[in-house]
GROMACS .gro file of C-alpha atoms in nm:
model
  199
    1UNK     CA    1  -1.172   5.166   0.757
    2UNK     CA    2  -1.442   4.916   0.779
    3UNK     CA    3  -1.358   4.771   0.429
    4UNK     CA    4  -1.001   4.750   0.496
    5UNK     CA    5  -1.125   4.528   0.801
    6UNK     CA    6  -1.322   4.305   0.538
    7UNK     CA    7  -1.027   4.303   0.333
    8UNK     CA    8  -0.800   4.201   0.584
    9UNK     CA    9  -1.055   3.959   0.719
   10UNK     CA   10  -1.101   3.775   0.377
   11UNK     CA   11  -0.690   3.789   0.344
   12UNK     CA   12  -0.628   3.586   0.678
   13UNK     CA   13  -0.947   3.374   0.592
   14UNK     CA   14  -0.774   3.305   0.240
   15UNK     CA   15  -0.428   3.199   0.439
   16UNK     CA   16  -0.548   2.941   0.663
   17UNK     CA   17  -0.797   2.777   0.401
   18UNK     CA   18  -0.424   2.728   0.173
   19UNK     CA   19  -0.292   2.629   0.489
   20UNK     CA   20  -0.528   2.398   0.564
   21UNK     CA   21  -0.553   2.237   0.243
   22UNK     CA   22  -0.174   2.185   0.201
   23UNK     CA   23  -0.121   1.978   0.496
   24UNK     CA   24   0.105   1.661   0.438
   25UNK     CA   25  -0.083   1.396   0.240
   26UNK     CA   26  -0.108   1.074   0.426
   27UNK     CA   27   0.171   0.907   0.313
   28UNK     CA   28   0.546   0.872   0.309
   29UNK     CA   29   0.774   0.765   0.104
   30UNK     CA   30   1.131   0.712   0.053
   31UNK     CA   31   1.305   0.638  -0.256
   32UNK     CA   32   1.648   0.566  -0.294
   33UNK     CA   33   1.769   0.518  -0.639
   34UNK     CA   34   1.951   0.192  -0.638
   35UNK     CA   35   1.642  -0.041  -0.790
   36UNK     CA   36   1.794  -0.037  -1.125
   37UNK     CA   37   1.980  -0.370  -1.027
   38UNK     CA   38   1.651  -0.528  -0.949
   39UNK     CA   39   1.483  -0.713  -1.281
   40UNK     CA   40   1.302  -0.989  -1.060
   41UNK     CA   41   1.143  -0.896  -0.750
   42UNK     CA   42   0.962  -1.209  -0.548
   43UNK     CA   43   0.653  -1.083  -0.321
   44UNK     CA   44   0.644  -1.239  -0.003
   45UNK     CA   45   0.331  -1.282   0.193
   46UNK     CA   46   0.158  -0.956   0.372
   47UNK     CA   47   0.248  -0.943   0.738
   48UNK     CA   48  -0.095  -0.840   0.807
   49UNK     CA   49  -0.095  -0.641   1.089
   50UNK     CA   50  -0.479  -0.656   1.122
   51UNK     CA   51  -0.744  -0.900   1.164
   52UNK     CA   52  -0.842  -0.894   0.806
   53UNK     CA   53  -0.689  -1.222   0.642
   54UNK     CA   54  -0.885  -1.165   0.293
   55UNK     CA   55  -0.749  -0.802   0.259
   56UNK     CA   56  -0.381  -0.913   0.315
   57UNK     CA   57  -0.441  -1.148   0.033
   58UNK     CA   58  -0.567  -0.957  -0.203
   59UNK     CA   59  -0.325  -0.707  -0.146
   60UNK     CA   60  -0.039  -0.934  -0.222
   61UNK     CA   61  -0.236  -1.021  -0.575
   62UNK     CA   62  -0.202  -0.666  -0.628
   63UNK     CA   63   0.132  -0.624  -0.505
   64UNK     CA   64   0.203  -0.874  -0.775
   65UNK     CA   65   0.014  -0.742  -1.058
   66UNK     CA   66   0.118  -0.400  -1.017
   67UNK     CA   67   0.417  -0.541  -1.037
   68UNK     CA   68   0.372  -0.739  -1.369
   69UNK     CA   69   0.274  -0.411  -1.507
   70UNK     CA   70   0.558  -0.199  -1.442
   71UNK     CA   71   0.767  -0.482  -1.627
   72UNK     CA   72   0.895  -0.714  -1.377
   73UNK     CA   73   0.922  -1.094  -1.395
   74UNK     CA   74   0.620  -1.249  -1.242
   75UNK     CA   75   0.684  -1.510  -0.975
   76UNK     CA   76   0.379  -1.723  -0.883
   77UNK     CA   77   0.329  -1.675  -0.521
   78UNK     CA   78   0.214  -2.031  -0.485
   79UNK     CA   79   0.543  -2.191  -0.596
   80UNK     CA   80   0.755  -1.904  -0.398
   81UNK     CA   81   0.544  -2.022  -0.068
   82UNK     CA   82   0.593  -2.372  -0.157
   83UNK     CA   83   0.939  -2.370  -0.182
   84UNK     CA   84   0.966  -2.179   0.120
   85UNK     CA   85   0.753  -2.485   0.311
   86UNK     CA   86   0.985  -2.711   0.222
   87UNK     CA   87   1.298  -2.460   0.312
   88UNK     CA   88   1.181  -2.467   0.637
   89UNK     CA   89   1.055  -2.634   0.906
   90UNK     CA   90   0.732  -2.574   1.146
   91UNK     CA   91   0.926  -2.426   1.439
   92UNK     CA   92   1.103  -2.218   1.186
   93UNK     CA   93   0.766  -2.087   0.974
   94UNK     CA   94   0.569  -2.012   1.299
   95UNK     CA   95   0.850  -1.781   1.445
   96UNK     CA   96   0.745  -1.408   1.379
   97UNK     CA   97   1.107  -1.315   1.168
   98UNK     CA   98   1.175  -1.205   0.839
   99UNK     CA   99   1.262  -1.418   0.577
  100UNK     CA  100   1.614  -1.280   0.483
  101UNK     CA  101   1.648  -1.149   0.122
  102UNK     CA  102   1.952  -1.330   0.030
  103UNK     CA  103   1.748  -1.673   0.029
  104UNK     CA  104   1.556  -1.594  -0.246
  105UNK     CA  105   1.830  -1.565  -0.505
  106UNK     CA  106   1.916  -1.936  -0.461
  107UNK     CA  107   1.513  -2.012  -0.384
  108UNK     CA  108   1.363  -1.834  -0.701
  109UNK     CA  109   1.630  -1.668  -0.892
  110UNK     CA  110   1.525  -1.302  -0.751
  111UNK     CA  111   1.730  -0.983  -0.740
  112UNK     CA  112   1.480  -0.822  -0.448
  113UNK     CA  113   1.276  -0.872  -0.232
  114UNK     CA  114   0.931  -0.737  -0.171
  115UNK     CA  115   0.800  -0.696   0.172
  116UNK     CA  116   0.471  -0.545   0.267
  117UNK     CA  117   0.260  -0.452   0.591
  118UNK     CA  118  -0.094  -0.425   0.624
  119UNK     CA  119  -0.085  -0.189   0.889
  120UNK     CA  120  -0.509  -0.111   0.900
  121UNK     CA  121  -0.805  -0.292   0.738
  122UNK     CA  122  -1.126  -0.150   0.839
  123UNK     CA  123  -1.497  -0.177   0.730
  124UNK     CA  124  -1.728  -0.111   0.988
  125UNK     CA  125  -2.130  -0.099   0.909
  126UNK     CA  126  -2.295   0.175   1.113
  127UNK     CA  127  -2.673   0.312   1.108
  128UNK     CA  128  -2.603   0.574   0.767
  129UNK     CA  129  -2.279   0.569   0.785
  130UNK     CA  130  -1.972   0.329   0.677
  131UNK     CA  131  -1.596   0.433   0.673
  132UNK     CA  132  -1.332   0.224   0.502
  133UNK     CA  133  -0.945   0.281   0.615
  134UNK     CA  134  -0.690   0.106   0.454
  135UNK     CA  135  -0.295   0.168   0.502
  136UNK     CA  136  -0.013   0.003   0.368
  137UNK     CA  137   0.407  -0.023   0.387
  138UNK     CA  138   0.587  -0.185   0.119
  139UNK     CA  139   0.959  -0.221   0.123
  140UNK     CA  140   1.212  -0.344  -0.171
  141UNK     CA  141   1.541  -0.521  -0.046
  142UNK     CA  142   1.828  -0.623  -0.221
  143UNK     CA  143   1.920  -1.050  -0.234
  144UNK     CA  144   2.259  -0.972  -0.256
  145UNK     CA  145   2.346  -0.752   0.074
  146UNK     CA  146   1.982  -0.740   0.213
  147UNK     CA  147   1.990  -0.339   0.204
  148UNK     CA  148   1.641  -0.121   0.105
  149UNK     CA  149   1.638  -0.053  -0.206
  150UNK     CA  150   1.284   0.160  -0.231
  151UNK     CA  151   0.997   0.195  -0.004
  152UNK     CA  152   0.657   0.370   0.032
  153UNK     CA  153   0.389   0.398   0.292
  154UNK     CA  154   0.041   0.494   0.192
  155UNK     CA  155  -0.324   0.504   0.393
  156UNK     CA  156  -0.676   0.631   0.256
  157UNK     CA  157  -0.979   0.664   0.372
  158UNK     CA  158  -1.355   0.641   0.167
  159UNK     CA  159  -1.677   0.743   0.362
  160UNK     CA  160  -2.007   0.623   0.235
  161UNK     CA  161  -2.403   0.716   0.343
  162UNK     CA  162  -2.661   0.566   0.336
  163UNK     CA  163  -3.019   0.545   0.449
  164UNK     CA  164  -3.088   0.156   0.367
  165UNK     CA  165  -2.830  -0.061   0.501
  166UNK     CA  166  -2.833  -0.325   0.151
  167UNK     CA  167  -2.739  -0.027  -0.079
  168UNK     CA  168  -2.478   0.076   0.223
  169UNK     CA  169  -2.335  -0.302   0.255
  170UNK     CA  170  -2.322  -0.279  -0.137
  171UNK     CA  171  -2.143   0.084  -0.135
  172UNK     CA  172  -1.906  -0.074   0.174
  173UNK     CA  173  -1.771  -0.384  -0.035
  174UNK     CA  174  -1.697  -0.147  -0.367
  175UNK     CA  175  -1.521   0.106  -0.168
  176UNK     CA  176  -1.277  -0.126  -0.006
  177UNK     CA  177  -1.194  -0.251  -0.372
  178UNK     CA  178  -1.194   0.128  -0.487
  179UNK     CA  179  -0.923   0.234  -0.164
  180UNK     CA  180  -0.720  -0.114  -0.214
  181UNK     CA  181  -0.629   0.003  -0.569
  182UNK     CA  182  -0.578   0.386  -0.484
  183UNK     CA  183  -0.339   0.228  -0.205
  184UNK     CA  184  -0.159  -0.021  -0.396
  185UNK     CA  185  -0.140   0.240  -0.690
  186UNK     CA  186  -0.008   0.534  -0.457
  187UNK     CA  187   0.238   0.275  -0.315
  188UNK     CA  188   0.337   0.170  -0.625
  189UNK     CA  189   0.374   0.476  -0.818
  190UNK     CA  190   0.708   0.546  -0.681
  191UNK     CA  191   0.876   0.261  -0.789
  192UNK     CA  192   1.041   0.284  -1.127
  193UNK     CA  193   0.987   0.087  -1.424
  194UNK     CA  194   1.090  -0.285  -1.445
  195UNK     CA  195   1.348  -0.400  -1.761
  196UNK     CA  196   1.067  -0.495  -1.961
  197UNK     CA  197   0.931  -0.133  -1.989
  198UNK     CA  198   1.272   0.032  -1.984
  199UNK     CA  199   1.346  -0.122  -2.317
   0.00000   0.00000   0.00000
């Protein structure tokens, strides 16, 4: 009797550690499987929902690479915003709204539209201890109806300790480079293969 406890015991025990480790990663994603008309996609700038200006930057260079790589056209971001400076005026730029997709088939000759959201940026410095969080939405939309195309949400987190805050600092900065790939990567995988890669 008392090893059919033990048995049991290790059975349950067995259940909720399977359970436990096949809870929902974090991240979504939805893929619909129009993005076969898309051969150029422009990258607009992040919204950066953080206070982080350097991380939404470098997350739109890898937006854009990533991109490059899965054979799509590159657009230079510089001439996109450029032309997009001119487009408009201040009053127009300052306001908080979304650039709609059908401008940039007449602006840079693009078939989508990539729009992404840095929805968390964080690297805080304690004592031993220094978590980086970073989460990101990207969304593909048509230029010819303005309809999503693709998207994908990702966030992960890297924990590093420490006992000499330099080496920490040090650990801090390569981890945010280490979870801003895994992030853009994740986002990224989703999306299919550009012309250049489909032959």
């Amino acid at each position: 009797m008392k090893i059919y406890k033990i048995q049991l015991y290790l059975f349950v025990m067995c259940i909720l550690i399977l359970v436990g480790c096949s809870s929902q990663p974090p991240y979504e994603m939805k893929n619909d499987n129009n993005q076969n008309a898309a051969k150029v996609i422009a990258v607009l700038a992040v919204d950066n929902k953080t206070a982080d200006s350097k991380a939404s930057a470098i997350l739109r260079n890898k937006v854009i690479d990533e991109l490059y790589f899965k054979g799509y056209a590159k657009i230079s971001p510089e001439v996109m915003d450029k032309k997009l400076e001119s487009l408009y005026s201040n009053e127009v730029k300052g306001s908080k709204g979304i650039v709609p997709p059908q401008v940039f088939k007449e602006l840079v000759g693009a078939d989508a539209v990539m729009y992404c959201t840095l929805i968390e940026s964080k690297r805080s410095i304690g004592w031993f201890y220094t978590p980086v969080i970073i989460a990101v939405r990207c969304e593909l939309r048509s230029t010819k109806a303005g309809e999503i195309l693709w998207s994908a949400e990702y966030k992960s987190t890297s924990r590093n300790f420490d006992v000499i805050g330099n080496r920490l600092e040090i650990k801090s900065r390569a981890a945010f480079e280490e979870v801003m790939n895994e992030v853009v990567n994740k986002v990224m995988e989703t999306l299919p293969d550009g012309p250049k890669l489909q032959g």
